[in-house]
PDB file of C-alpha atoms and ligand atoms in Angstrom:
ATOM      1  CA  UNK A   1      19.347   2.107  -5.502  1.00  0.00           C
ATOM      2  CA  UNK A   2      20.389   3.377  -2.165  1.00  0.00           C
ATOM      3  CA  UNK A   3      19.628   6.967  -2.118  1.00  0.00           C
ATOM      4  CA  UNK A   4      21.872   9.517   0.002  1.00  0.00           C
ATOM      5  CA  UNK A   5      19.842  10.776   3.390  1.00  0.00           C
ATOM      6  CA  UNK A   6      19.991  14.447   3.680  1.00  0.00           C
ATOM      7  CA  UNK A   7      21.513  15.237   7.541  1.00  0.00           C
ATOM      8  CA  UNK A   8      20.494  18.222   9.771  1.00  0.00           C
ATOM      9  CA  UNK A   9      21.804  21.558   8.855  1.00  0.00           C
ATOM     10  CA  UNK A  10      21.099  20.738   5.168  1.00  0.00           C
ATOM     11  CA  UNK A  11      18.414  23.394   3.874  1.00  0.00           C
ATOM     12  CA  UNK A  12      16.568  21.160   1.695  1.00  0.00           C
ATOM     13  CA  UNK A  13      15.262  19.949   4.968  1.00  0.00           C
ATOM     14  CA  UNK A  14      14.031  23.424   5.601  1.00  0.00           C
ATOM     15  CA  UNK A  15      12.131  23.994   2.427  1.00  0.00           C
ATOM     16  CA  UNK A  16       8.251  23.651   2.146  1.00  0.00           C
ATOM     17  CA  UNK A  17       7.740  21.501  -0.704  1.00  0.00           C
ATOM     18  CA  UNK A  18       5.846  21.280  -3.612  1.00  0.00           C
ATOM     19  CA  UNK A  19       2.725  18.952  -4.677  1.00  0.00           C
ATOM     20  CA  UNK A  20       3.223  16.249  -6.791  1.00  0.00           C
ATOM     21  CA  UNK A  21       1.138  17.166 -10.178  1.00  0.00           C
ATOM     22  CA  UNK A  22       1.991  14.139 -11.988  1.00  0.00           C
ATOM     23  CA  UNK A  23       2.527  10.597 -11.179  1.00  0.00           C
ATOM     24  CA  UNK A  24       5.351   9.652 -13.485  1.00  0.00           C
ATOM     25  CA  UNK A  25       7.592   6.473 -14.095  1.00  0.00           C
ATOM     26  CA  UNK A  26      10.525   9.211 -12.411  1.00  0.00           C
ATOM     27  CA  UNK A  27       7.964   9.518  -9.696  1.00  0.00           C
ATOM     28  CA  UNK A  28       7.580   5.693  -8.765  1.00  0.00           C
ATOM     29  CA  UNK A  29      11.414   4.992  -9.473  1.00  0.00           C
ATOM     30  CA  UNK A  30      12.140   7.730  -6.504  1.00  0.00           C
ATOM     31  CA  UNK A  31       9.673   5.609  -4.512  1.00  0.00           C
ATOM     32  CA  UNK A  32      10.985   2.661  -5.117  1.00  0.00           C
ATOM     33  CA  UNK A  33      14.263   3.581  -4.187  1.00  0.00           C
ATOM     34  CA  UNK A  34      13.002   5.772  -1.317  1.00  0.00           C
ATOM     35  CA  UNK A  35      10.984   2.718   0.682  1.00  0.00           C
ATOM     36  CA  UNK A  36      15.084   0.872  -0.194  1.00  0.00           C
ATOM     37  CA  UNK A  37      16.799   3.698   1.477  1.00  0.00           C
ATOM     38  CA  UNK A  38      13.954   3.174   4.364  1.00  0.00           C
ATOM     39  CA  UNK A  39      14.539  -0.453   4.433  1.00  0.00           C
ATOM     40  CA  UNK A  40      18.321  -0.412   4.599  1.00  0.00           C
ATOM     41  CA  UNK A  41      18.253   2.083   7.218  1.00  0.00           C
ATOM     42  CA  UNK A  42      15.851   0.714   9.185  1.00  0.00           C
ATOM     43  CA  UNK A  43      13.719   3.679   9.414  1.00  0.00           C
ATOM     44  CA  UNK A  44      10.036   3.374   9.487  1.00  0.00           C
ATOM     45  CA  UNK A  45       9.320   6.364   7.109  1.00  0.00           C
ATOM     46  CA  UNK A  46      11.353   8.853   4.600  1.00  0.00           C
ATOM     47  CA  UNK A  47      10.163  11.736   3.197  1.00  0.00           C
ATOM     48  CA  UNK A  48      11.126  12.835   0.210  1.00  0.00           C
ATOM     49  CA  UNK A  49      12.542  16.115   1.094  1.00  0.00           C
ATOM     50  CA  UNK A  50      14.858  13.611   2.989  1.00  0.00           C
ATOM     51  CA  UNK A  51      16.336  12.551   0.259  1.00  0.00           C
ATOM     52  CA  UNK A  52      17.444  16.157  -1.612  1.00  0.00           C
ATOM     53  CA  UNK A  53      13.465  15.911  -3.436  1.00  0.00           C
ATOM     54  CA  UNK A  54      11.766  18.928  -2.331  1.00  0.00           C
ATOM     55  CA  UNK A  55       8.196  17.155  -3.686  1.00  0.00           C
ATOM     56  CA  UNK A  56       5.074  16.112  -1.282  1.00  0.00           C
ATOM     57  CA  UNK A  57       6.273  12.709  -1.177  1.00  0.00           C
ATOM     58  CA  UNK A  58       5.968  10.429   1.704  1.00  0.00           C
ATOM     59  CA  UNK A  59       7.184   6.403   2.180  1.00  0.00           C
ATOM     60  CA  UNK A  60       5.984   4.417   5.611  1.00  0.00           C
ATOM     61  CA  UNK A  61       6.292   0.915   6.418  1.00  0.00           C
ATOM     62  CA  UNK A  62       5.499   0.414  10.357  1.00  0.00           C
ATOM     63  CA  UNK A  63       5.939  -3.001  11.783  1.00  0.00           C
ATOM     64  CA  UNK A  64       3.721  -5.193  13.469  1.00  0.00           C
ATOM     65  CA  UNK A  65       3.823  -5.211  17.037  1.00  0.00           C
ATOM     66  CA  UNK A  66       6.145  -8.236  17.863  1.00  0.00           C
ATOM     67  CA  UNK A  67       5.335  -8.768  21.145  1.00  0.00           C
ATOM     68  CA  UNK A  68       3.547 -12.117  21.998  1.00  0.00           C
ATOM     69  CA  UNK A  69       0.347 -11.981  22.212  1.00  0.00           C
ATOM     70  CA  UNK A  70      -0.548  -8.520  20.794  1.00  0.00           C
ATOM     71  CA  UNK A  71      -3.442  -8.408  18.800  1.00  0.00           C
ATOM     72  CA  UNK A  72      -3.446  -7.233  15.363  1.00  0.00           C
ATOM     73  CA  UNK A  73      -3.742  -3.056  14.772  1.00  0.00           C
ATOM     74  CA  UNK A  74      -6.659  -2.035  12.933  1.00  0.00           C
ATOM     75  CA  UNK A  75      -7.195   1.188  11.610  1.00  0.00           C
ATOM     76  CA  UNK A  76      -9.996   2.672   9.752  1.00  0.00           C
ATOM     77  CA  UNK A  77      -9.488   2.511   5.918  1.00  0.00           C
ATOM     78  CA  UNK A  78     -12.243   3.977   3.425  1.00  0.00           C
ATOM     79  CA  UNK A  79     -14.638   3.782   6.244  1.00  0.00           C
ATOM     80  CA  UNK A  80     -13.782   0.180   6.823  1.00  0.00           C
ATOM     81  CA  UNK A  81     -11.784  -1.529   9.765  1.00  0.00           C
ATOM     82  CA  UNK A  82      -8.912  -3.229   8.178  1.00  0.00           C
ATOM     83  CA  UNK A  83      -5.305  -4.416   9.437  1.00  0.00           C
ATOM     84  CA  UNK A  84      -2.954  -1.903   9.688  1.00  0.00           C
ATOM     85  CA  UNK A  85      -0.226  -3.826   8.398  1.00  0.00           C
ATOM     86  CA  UNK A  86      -2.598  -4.989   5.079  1.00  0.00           C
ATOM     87  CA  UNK A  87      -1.940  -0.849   4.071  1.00  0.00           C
ATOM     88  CA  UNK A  88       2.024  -0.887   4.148  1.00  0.00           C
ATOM     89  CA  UNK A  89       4.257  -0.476   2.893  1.00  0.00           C
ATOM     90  CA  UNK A  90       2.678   2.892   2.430  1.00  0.00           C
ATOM     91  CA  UNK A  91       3.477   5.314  -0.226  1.00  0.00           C
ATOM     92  CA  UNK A  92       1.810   8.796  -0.901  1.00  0.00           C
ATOM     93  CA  UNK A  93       1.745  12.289  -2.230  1.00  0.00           C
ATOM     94  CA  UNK A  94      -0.235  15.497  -1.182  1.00  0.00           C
ATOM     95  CA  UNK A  95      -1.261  14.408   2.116  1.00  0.00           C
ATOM     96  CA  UNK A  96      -3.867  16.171   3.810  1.00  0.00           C
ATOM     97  CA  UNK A  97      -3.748  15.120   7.743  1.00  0.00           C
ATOM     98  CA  UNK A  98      -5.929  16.238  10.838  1.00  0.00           C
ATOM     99  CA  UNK A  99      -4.727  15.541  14.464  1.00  0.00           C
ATOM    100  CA  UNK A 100      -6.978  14.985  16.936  1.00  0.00           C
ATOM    101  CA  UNK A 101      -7.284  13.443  20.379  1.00  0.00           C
ATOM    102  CA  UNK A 102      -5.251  13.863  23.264  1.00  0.00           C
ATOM    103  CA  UNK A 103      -1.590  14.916  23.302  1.00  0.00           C
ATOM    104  CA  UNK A 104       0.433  12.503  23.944  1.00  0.00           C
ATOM    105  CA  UNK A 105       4.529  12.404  24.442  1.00  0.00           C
ATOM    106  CA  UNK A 106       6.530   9.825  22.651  1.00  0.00           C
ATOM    107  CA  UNK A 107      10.196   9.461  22.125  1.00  0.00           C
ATOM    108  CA  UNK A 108      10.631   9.947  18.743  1.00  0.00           C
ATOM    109  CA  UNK A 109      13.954   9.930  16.027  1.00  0.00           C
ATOM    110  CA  UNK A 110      14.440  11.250  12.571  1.00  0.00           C
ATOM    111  CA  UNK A 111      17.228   9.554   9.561  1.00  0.00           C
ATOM    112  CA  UNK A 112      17.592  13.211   9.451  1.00  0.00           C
ATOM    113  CA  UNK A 113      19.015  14.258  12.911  1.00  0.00           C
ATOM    114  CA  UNK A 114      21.491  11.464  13.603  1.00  0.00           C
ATOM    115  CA  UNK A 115      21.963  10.150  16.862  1.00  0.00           C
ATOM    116  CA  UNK A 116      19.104  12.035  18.709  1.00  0.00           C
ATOM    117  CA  UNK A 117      15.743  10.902  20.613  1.00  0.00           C
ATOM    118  CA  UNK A 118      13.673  12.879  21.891  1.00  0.00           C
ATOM    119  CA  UNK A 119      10.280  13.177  23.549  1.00  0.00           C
ATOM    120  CA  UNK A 120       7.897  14.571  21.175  1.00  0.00           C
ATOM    121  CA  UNK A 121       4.181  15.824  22.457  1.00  0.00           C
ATOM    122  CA  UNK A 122       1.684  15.098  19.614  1.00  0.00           C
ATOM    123  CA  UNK A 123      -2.453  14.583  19.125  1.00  0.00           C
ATOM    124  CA  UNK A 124      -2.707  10.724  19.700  1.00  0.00           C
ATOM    125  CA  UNK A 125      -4.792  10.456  16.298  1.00  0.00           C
ATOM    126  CA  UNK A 126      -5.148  11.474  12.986  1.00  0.00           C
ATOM    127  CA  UNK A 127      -7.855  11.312   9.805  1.00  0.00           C
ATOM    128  CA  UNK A 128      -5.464  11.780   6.931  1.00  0.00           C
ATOM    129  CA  UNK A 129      -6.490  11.940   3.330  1.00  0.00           C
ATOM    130  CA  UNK A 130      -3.739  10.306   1.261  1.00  0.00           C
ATOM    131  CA  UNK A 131      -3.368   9.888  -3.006  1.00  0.00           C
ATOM    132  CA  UNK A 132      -1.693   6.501  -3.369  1.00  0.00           C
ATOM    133  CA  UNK A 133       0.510   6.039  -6.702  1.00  0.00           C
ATOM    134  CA  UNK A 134      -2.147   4.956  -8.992  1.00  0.00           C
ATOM    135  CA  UNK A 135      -4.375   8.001  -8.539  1.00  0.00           C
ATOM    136  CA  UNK A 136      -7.123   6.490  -5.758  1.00  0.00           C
ATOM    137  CA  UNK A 137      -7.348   8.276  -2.337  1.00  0.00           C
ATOM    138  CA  UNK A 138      -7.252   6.437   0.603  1.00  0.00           C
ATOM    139  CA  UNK A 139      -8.976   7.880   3.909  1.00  0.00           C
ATOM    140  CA  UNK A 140      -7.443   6.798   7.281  1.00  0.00           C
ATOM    141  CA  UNK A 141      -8.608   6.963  10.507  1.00  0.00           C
ATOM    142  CA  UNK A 142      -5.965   5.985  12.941  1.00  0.00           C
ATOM    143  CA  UNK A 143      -4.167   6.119  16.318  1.00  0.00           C
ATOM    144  CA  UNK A 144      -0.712   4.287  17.723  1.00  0.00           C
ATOM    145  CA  UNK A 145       2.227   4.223  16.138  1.00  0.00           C
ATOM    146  CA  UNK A 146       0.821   5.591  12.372  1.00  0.00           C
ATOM    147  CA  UNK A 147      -1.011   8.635  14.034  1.00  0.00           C
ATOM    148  CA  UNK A 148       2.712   9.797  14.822  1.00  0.00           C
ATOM    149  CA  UNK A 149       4.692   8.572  12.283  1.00  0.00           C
ATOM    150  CA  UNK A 150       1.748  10.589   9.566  1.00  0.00           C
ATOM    151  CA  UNK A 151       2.219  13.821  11.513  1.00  0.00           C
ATOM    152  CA  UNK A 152       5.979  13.487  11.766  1.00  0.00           C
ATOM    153  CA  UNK A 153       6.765  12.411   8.220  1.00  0.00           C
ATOM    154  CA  UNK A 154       4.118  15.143   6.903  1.00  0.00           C
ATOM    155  CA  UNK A 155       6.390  17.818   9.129  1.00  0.00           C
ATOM    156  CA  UNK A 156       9.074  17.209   6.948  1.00  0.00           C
ATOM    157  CA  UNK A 157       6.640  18.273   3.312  1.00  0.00           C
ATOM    158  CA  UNK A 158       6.539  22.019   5.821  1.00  0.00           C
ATOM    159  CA  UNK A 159      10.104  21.888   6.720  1.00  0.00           C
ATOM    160  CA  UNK A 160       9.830  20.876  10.194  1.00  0.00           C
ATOM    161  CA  UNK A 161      11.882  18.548  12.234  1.00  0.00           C
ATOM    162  CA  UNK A 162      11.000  16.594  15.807  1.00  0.00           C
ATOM    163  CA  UNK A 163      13.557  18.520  17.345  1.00  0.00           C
ATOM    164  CA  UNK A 164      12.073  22.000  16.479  1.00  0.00           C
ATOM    165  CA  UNK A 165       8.920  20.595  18.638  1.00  0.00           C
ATOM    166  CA  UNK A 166      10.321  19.386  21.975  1.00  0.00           C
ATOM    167  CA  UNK A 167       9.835  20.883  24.832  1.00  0.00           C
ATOM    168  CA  UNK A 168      11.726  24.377  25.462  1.00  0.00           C
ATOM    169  CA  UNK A 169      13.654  22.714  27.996  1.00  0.00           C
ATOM    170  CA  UNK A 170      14.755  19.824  25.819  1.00  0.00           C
ATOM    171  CA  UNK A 171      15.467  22.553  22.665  1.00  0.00           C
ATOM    172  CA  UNK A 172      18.326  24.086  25.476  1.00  0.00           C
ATOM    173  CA  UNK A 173      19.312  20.519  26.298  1.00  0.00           C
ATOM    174  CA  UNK A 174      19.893  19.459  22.254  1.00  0.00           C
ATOM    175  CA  UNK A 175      20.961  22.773  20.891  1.00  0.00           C
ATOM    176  CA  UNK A 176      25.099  22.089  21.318  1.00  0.00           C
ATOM    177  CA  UNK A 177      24.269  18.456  19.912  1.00  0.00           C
ATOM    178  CA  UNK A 178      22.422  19.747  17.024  1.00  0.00           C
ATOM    179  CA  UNK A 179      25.269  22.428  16.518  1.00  0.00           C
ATOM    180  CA  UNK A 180      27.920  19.690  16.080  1.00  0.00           C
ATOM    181  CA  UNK A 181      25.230  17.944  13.830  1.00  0.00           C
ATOM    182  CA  UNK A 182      24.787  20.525  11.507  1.00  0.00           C
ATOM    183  CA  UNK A 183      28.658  21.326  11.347  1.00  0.00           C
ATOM    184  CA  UNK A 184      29.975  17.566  10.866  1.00  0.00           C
ATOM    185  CA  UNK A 185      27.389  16.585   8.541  1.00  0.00           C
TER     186      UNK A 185
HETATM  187 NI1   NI B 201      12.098  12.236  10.058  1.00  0.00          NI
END
């Protein structure tokens, strides 16, 4: 089932949200329809405040690099160098995460904030400490495309947005934008 995607302005995007205590047949039928609402959107991760749920609740499912001749991402998983993509789709509760590394700016979106990109300066890595849906824990060490789309999705579990963490600059640049955002959504 298609699940409605909460739009800027909406306050159960501003909420910190809770930990997940139990993992119930509720809880896997959100994700289910959570990592559909990702799909048909084309996003590459929804959080499940995102979706009106104000639970620690995170869905990611990042491509493979397309490009010919790109070599396969690996990633550190349980202390072991695996395939990114053999981890996704991903789905997750209570994440712990630690940036690290150098910042790094990178144009990011949000299902959230409609319409808007913006350049987004973030640690280039991150260890993360993740409970999957059948109770194991799954320790990541990782950079690229992951490293930012962990730190942005786990934002959303605090109540941040990408837009609250561009530069001040940009924040002047996307306030009237974000106005009309929050009013017409
Ligand atoms: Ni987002």
């Amino acid at each position: 089932m298609l699940l409605n995607v909460k739009q800027y302005g909406d306050s159960v995007l501003r909420a910190v949200s809770a930990p997940v205590e139990h993992i119930t047949d509720d809880l896997k039928n959100l994700v289910e329809n959570m990592i559909e609402t990702m799909y048909a959107t084309e996003g590459i991760g929804l959080a499940a405040p995102q979706v009106g749920v104000n639970i620690r609740l995170v869905v990611i499912d990042i491509p493979e690099d397309e490009e010919e001749g790109s070599e396969q991402e690996m990633i550190m998983v349980n202390g072991e160098e695996k395939p990114m993509r053999s981890i996704m789709p991903l789905a997750f509760i209570n994440p712990e995460i630690e940036p690290y590394g150098k910042q790094e700016l990178f144009t990011e979106g949000c299902l959230s904030v409609r319409g808007i990109r913006a350049n987004v300066s973030r640690p280039d890595h991150v260890r993360a400490r993740l409970t999957l849906l059948d109770g194991s824990v799954l320790e990541l060490d990782c950079g690229g495309l992951l490293a930012r789309c962990l730190q942005h999705e786990c934002d959303h579990l605090d109540g941040f947005l990408f837009v609250d963490r561009v530069s001040s600059a940009a924040k002047i640049t996307l306030a009237k934008k974000l106005k009309k955002l929050a009013a017409t959504r």
